[in-house]
Coordinates of C-alpha atoms in Angstrom, one line a residue:
X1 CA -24.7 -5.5 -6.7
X2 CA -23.2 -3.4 -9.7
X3 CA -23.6 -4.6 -13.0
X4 CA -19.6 -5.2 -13.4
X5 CA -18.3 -7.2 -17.0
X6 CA -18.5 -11.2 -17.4
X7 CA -15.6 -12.9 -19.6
X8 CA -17.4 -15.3 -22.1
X9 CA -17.1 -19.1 -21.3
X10 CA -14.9 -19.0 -24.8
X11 CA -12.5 -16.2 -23.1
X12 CA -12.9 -18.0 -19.6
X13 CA -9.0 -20.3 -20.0
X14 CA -7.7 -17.7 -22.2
X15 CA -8.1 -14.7 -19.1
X16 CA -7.7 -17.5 -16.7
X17 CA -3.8 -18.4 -17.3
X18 CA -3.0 -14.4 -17.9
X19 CA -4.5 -14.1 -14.0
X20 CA -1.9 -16.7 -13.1
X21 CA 1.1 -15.1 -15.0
X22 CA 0.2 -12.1 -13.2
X23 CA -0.3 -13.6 -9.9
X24 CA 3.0 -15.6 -10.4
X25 CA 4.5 -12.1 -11.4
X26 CA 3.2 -10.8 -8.2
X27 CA 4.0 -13.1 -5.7
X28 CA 7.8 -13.0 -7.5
X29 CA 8.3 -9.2 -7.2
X30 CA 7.0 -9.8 -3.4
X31 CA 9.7 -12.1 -3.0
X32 CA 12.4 -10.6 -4.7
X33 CA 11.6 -7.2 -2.4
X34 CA 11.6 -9.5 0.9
X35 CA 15.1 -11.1 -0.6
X36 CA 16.6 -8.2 -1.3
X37 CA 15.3 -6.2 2.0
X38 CA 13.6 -3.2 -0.2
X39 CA 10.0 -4.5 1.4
X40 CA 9.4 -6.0 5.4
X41 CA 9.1 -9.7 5.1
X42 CA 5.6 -11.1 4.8
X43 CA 4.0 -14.4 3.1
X44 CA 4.0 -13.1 -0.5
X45 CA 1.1 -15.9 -2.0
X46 CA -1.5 -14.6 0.4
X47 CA -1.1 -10.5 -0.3
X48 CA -0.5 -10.9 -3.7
X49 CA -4.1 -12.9 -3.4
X50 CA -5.4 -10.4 -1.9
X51 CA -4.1 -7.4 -3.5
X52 CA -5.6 -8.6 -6.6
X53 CA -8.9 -9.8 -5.1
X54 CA -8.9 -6.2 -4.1
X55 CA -8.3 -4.0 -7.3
X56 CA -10.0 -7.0 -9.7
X57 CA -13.2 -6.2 -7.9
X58 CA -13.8 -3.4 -7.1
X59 CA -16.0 -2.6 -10.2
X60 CA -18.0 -5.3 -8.5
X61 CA -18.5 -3.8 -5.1
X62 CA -18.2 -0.2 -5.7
X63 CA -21.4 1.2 -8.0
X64 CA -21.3 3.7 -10.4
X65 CA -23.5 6.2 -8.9
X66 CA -20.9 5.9 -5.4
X67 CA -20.8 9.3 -3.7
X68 CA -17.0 8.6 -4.3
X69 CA -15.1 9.6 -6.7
X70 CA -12.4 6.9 -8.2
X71 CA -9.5 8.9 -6.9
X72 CA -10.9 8.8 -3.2
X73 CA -11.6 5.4 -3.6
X74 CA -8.0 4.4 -5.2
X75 CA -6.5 6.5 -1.9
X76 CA -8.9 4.4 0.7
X77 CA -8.0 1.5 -0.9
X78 CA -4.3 2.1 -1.5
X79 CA -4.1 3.7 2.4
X80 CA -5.4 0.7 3.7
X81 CA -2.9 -2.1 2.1
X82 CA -0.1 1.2 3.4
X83 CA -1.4 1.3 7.0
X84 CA -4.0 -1.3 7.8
X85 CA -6.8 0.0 9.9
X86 CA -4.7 1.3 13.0
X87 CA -5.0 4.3 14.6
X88 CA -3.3 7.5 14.2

C-alpha cells in the first residue's frame, strides 16, 4: 500500500470529533436537498459514509507513481458517485 499520513495518538480525538462535525454536516445538506426536492431521495447516513470513505482515502489506495494523473482520477471518481457503473 502507499505510504499515506497517520494523525498522532495525541491528534487522534481532536481529528476524530472534526470527522463527525463534517459527517453530521454532510448527512444534513443530504437531507435538506432530499427535503427540499433539489436532490432524488436516498438514505443520506450511508452516502455521506461512503462519500467520505471515498475522497478520505484515496491517498491510501491510489500511489504516487499512478499512471493517473489527480484530475483523471477526481473525474473517475466523481463520474462514478454521478452515474454508478451502468452502461452507456
Amino acid at each position: 500500500a502507499a505510504a499515506y499520513h497517520k494523525v498522532s495518538e495525541d491528534e487522534q480525538p481532536r481529528f476524530s470529533a472534526h470527522t463527525s462535525r463534517l459527517l453530521d454536516r454532510s448527512v444534513a445538506t443530504m437531507q435538506l436537498g432530499n427535503t427540499d426536492g433539489s436532490l432524488r431521495p436516498f438514505e443520506a447516513e450511508p452516502t455521506a459514509l461512503a462519500s467520505a470513505g471515498t475522497f478520505n482515502f484515496v491517498a491510501r489506495w491510489l500511489p504516487a507513481d499512478a499512471a493517473l494523473r489527480p484530475r483523471q482520477v477526481a473525474f473517475e471518481v466523481s463520474n462514478l458517485f454521478l452515474h454508478g457503473l451502468r452502461g452507456a
